[in-house]
Every structure is written in C-alpha cells, then in structure tokens.
Short mmCIF file of C-alpha atoms in Angstrom, two decimals:
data_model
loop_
_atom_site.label_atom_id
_atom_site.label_comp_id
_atom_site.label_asym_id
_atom_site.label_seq_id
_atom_site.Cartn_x
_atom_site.Cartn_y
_atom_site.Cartn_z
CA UNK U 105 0.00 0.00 0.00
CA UNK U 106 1.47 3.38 -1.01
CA UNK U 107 0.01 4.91 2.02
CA UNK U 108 3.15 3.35 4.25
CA UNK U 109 5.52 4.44 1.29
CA UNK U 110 8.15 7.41 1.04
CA UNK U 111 7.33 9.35 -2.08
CA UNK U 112 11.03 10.18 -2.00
CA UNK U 113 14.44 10.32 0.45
CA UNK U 114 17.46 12.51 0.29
CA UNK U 115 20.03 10.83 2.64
CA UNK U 116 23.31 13.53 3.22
CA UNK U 117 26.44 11.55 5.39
CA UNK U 118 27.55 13.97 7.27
CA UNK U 119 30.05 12.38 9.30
CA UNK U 120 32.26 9.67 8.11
CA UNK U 121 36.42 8.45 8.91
CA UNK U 122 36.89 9.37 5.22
CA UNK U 123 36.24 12.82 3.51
CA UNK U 124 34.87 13.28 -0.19
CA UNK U 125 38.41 13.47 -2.68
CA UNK U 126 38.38 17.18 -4.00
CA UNK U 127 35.88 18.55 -1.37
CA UNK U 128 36.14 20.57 1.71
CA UNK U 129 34.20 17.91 4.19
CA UNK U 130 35.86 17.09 7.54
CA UNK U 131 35.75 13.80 8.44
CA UNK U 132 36.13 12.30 11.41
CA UNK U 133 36.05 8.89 13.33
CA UNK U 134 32.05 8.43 13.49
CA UNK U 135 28.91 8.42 11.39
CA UNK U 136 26.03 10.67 10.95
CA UNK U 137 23.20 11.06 8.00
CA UNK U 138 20.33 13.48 7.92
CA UNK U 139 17.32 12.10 5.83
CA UNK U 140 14.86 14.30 3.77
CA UNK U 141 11.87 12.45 3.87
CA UNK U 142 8.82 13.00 1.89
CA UNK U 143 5.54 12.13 1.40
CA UNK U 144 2.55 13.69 -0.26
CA UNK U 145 1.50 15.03 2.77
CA UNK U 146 4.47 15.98 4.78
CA UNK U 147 8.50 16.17 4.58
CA UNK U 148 10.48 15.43 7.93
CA UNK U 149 14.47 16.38 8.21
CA UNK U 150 15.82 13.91 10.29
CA UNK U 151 19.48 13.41 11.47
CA UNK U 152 20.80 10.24 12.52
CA UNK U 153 23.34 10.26 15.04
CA UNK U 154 25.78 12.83 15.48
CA UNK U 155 29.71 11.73 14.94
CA UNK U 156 31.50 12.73 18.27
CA UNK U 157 32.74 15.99 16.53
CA UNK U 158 30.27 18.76 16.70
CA UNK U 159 32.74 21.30 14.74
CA UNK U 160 33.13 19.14 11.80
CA UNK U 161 29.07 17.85 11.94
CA UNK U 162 27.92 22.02 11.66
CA UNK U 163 30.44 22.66 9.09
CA UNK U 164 29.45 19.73 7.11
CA UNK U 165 25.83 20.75 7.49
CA UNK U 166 26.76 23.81 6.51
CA UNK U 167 28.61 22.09 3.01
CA UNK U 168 24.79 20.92 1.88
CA UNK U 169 23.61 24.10 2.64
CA UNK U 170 22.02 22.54 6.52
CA UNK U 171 20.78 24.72 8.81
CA UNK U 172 20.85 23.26 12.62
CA UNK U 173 17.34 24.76 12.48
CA UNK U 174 15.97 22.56 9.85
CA UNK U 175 16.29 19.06 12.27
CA UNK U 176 12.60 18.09 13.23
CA UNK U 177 14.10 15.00 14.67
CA UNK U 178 16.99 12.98 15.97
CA UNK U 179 17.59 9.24 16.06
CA UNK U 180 20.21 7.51 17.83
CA UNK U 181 21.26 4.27 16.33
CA UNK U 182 23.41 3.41 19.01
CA UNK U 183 25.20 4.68 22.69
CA UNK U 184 28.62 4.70 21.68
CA UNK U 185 30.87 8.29 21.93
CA UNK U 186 31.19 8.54 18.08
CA UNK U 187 27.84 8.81 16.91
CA UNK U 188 26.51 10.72 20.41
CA UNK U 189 29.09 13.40 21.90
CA UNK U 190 28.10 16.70 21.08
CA UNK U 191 24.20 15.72 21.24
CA UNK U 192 23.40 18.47 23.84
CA UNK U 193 25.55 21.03 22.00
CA UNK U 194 23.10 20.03 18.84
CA UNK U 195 20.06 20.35 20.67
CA UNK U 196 20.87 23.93 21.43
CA UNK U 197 21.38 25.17 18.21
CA UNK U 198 18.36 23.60 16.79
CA UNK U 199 16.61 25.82 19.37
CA UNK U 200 13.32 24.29 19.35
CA UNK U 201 10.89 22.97 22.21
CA UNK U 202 10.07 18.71 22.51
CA UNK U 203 11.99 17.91 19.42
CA UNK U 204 11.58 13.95 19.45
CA UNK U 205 15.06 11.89 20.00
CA UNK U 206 14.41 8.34 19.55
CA UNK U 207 16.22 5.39 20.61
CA UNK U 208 16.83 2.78 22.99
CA UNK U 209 16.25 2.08 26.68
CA UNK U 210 19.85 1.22 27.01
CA UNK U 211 21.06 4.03 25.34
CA UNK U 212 22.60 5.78 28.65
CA UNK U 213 24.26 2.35 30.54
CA UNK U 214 27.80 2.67 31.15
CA UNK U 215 29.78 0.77 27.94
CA UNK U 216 33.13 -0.16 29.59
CA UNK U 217 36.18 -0.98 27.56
CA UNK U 218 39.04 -3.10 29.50
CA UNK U 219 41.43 -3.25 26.27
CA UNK U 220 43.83 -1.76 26.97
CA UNK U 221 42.42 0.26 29.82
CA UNK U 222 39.30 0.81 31.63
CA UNK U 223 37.19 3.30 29.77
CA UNK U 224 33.82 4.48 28.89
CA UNK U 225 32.97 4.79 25.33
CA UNK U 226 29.30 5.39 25.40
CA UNK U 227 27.37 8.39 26.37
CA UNK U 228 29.40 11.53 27.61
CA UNK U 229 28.31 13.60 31.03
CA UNK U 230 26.93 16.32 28.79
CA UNK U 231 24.85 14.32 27.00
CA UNK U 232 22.79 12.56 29.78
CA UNK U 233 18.71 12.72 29.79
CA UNK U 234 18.74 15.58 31.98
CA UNK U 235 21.10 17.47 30.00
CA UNK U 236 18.80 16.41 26.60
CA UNK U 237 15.50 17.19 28.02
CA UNK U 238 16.76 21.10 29.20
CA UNK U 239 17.94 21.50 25.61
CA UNK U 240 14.55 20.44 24.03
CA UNK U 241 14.93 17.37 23.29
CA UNK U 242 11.60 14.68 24.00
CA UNK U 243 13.36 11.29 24.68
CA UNK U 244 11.30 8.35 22.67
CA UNK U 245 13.01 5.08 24.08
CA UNK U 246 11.72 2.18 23.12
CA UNK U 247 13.31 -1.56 22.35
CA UNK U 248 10.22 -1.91 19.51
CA UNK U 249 10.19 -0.42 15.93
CA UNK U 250 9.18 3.00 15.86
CA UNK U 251 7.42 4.42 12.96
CA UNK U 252 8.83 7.91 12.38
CA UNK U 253 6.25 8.57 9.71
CA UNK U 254 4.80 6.57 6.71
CA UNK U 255 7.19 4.84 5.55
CA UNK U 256 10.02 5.38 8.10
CA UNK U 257 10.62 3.21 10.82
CA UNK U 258 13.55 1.89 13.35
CA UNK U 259 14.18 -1.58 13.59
CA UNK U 260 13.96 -1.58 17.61
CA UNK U 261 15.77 -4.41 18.81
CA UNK U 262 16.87 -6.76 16.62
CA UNK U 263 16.69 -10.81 16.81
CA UNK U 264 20.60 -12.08 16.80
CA UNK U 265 20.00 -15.26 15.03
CA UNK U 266 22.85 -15.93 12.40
CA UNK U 267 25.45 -18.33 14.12
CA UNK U 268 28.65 -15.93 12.56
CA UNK U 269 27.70 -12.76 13.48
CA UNK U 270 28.95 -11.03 16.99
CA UNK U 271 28.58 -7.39 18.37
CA UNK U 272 32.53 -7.11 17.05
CA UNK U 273 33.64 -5.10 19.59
CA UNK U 274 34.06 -6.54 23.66
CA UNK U 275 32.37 -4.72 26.21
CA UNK U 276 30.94 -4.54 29.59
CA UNK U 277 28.56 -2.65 31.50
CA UNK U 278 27.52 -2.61 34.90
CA UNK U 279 24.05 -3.91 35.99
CA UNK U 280 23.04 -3.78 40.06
CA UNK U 281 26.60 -3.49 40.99
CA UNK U 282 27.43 -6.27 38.56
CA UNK U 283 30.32 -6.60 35.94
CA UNK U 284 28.05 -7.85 32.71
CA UNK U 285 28.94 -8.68 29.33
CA UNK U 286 27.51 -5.62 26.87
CA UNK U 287 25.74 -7.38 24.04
CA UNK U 288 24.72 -3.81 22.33
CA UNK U 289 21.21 -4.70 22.63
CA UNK U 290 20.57 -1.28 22.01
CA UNK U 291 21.72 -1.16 18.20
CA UNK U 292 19.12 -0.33 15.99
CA UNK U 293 18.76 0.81 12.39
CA UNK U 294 16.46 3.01 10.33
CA UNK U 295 14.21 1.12 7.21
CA UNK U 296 13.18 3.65 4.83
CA UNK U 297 10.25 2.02 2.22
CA UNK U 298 9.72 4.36 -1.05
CA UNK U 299 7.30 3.77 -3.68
CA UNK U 300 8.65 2.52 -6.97
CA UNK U 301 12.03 1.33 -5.09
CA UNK U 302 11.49 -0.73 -2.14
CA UNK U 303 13.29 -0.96 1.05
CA UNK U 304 16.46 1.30 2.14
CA UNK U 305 18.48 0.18 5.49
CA UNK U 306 20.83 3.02 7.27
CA UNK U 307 22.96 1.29 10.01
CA UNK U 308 25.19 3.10 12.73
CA UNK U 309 27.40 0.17 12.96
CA UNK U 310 25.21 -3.03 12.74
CA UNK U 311 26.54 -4.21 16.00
CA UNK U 312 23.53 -6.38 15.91
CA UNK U 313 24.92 -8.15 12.63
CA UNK U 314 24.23 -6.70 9.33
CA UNK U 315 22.67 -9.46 7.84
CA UNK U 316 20.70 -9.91 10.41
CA UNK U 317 19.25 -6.37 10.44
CA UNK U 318 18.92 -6.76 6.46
CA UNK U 319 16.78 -9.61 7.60
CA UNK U 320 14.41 -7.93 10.45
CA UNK U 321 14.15 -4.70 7.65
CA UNK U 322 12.56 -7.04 5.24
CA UNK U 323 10.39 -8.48 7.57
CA UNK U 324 9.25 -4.55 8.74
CA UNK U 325 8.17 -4.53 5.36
CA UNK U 326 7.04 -7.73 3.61
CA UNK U 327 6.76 -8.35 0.19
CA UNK U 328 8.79 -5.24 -0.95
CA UNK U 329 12.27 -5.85 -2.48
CA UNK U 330 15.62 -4.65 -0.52
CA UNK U 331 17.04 -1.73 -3.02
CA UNK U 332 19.71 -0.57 -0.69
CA UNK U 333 21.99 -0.80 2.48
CA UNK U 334 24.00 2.42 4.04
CA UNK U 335 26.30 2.24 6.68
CA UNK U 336 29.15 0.80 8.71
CA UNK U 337 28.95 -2.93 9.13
CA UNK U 338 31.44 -4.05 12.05
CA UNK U 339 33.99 -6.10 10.23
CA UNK U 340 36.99 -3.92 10.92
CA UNK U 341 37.91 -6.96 13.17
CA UNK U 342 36.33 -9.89 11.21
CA UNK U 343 38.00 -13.07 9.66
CA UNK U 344 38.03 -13.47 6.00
CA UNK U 345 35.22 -16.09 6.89
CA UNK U 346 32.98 -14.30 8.40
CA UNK U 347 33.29 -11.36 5.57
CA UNK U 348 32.61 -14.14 2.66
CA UNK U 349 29.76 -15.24 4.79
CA UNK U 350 28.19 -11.77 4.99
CA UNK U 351 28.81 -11.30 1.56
CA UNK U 352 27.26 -14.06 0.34
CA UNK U 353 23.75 -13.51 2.79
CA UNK U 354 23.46 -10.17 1.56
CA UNK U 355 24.06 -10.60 -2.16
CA UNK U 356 20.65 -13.17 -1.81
CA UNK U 357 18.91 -10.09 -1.28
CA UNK U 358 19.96 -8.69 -4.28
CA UNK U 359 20.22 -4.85 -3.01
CA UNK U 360 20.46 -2.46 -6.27
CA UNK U 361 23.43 -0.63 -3.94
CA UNK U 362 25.34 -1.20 -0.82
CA UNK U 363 27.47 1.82 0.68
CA UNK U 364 29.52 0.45 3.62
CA UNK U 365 32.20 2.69 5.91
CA UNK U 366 32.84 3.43 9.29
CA UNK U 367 33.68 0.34 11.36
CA UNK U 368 33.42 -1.49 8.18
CA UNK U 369 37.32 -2.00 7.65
CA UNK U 370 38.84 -1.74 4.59
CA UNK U 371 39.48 -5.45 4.26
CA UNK U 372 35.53 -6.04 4.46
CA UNK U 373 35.09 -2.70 2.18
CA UNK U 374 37.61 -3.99 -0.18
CA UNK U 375 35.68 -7.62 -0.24
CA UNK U 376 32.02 -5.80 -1.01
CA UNK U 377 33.99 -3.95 -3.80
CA UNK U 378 35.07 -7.57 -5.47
CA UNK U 379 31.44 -9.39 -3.79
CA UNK U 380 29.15 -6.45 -5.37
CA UNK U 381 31.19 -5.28 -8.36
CA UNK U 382 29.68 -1.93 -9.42
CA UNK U 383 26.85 -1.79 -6.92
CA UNK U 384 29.60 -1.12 -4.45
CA UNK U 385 29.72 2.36 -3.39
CA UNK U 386 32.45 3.35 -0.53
CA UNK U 387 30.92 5.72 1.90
CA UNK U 388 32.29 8.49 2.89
CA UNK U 389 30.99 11.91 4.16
CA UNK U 390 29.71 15.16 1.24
CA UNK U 391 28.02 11.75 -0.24
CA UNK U 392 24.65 12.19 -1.13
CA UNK U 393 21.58 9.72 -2.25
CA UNK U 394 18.64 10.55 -3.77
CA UNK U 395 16.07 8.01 -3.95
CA UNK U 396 12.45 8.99 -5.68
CA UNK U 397 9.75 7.49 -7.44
CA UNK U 398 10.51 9.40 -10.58
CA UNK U 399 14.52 9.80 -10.54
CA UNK U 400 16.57 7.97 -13.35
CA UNK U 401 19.52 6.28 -11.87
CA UNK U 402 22.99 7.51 -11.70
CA UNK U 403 25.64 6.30 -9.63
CA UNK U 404 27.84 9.34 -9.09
CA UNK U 405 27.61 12.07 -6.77
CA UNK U 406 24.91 12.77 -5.91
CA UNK U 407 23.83 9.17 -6.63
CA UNK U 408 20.49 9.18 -7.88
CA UNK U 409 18.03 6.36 -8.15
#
C-alpha cells in the first residue's frame, strides 16, 4: 500500500572516517546522515546520530547548505561516543521545544572498555537525559520499531539469530553493581520504504549483525524488495570467513546498492567492492543519495536512483 511508502528520500552523510576526494568535508572517526523524507503530505528532516565531533558535523551541514534549524528530529542508532558526543551542543542550536530523540532504553548504561584500559565509550556527562530534556529534546526510548512517519521506521531491537555474526567489539557494562557482558542490545537501524524502489536500510554500525538487520528490515516490510543498504557494518575486526559469509547472505537479497564505511574496515570494504562489483559504493561523508519514485539512476555524486 502506497500509504506506508516514502514518495522520495534525500540521505546527506555527514560524518564519516573518510572525507569526499576534492571537497572541503571534515571527516572524522564516526557516522552521521540526515534524511529528507517526503511524502505527499508531509517532509520530515531527520538526522541520525551525530559523529562525536560537533565542529566538523555544523560545518558539514553547513557544506549541503544545513541549517541546525531545519532538524525536526533525531535518532540515535546506538550509545557509543562517536555517533553521540556533542548531542546536547546540537540540541541547542536547533533551538526548538520537545523535538523527538528516539532510541533505545539502554542508550545511557555505562559501555566499559578493559582493552587496553578501563574506559567508557558510550554516552558523555553532557549528553545525559537531563542534559537532553533542558535542551529540548523529547526522549522516545523504546526496544520496539518506531514508525517515524509513513514509511520510516527503526528496527527496535533486533533478533541475533545468524550463528557468525557477533557485536565485534568486547564490552561490559555494569548492571546492580554487577560486571556484565555488553551485548549492544541497544543497536538499531532506520528502514526507509519508497514507492517505486522498495526498502532502504541506514545502520550506525550493525553491532547487531548486518545481515541480520537486512533480515528484520525485510520483515518490517514484507513483500517489498531490498534496493539498498548504508552504513558501517562491524567487520573492521572480522576473519576473511565471516566477511565471505556476509557477503554471500546479503548478495541473496539482491540490493540495487550497498554503501559500507565506518567500522566497516577496509578489508571487508575492499571484499564488497570484489562481492558487489559496481553496486559497491564506498561511503564516505559530502556523499549524497537521492532516492524517488521518478529519478533515473545515476551512480555518481549525488547518486540518484
């Protein structure tokens, strides 16, 4: 039913480890996207996370032609440092009252790294609930999907079944005093369903497996085909095995496009390159996609379909 379809979406990275060749983007160790959604009856801006640099996010924004003021909403795909710090900071210079930011109920544990210290890497002081909520922000946590309009949804939580896929990263939190293995429960994704095209997935960093969020998308939205994945992937420590494996899941799907980065690796990005020939696209921030019912396709910059 086109009623639960996108008539169109603009995705713009933002924030990426790699910069555009010939440009004037900053990169920087993290990810963010902000997604121009549109249907007949509405369009929603929508950035998703925020890269842990908050210099380099507004003067990419301000690349595109972005104006902090635009965001009507903010989702967080995961709690780590490089896709949250500077959230606050954000908040403030979009300068509006109850702007939604969704994600998870786990978003604000601690995420403790022992290798090759003890360190947090999730959610900094300045970016607790408090400090959210008296910068505008609404928090929406919720371990379920969350439609963000027709057509747009999170994943929520999502079912680890593949027997070769792992968080790829170890971590612990604390729960009641306890010393707890971190399983990144709260990684979640954002499905994006547009008329004429079929199903887009935007990852943080698919901690919870990328084929197995490829998998819960489709199921979001049966019967429609999987045109496209965006977004780091988690193989930057992977064997070759498990990098064939995920290679050979996803290309069942038959995606028109896959753009991996981030935590990807370059060994894994280097293996979709060879796995998906020219559907292959290496992310990398000043990239832009535009996906609409009545576009031609083009796969430059901005790539069209």
């Amino acid at each position: 039913m086109d009623n639960n379809k996108l008539d169109s979406l603009r995705i713009l990275v933002l924030a990426e480890n790699t910069a555009m060749h010939g440009t004037r983007f900053l990169a920087q160790h993290g990810m963010s996207y902000l997604l121009q959604a549109q249907t007949k009856l509405t369009t929603r801006t929508i950035l998703v996370d925020v890269g842990q640099n908050h210099y380099a996010l507004i003067h990419n924004m301000g690349m595109f032609g972005i104006n902090p003021q635009d965001i009507d909403m903010i989702v967080i795909t995961h709690s780590h440092y490089d896709h949250t710090k500077g959230l606050s900071s954000l908040l403030r210079e979009i300068g509006k009252e109850e702007i939604p930011v969704v994600g998870h109920p786990d978003n604000f544990k601690l995420n403790l790294k022992v290798d090759p210290y003890l360190h947090h890497i999730g959610m900094a002081l300045d970016d607790q609930p408090q400090n959210i909520t008296a910068n505008g922000g609404r928090l929406f946590l919720t371990k379920e999907p969350l439609q963000l309009m027709p057509g747009l949804t999170t994943t929520g939580e999502v079912p680890r079944l593949t027997d070769f896929e792992d968080p790829g990263i170890k971590l612990y939190t604390i729960n009641n005093g306890r010393i707890e293995k971190d399983t990144i429960m709260d990684d979640i994704s954002i499905v994006a369903n547009i008329k004429a095209h079929g199903i887009v997935v935007i990852t943080g960093c698919g901690h919870a497996g990328i084929v197995n969020i490829v998998r819960h998308a489709v199921s979001i939205f049966p019967e429609q085909p999987l045109n496209g994945i965006i977004g780091g992937f988690h193989l930057i420590d992977a064997n070759d095995m498990r990098i064939q494996q995920t290679i050979k899941e996803l290309l069942t799907f038959n995606p028109r496009f896959l753009s991996a980065g981030h935590c990807t690796g370059f060994k894994a990005q280097a293996a979709f390159a060879k796995g998906f020939k020219d559907k292959f696209i290496q992310l990398t921030c000043g990239l832009e996609f535009i996906i609409s019912s009545t576009a031609n396709g083009e796969f430059r910059n901005p790539v069209i379909f």
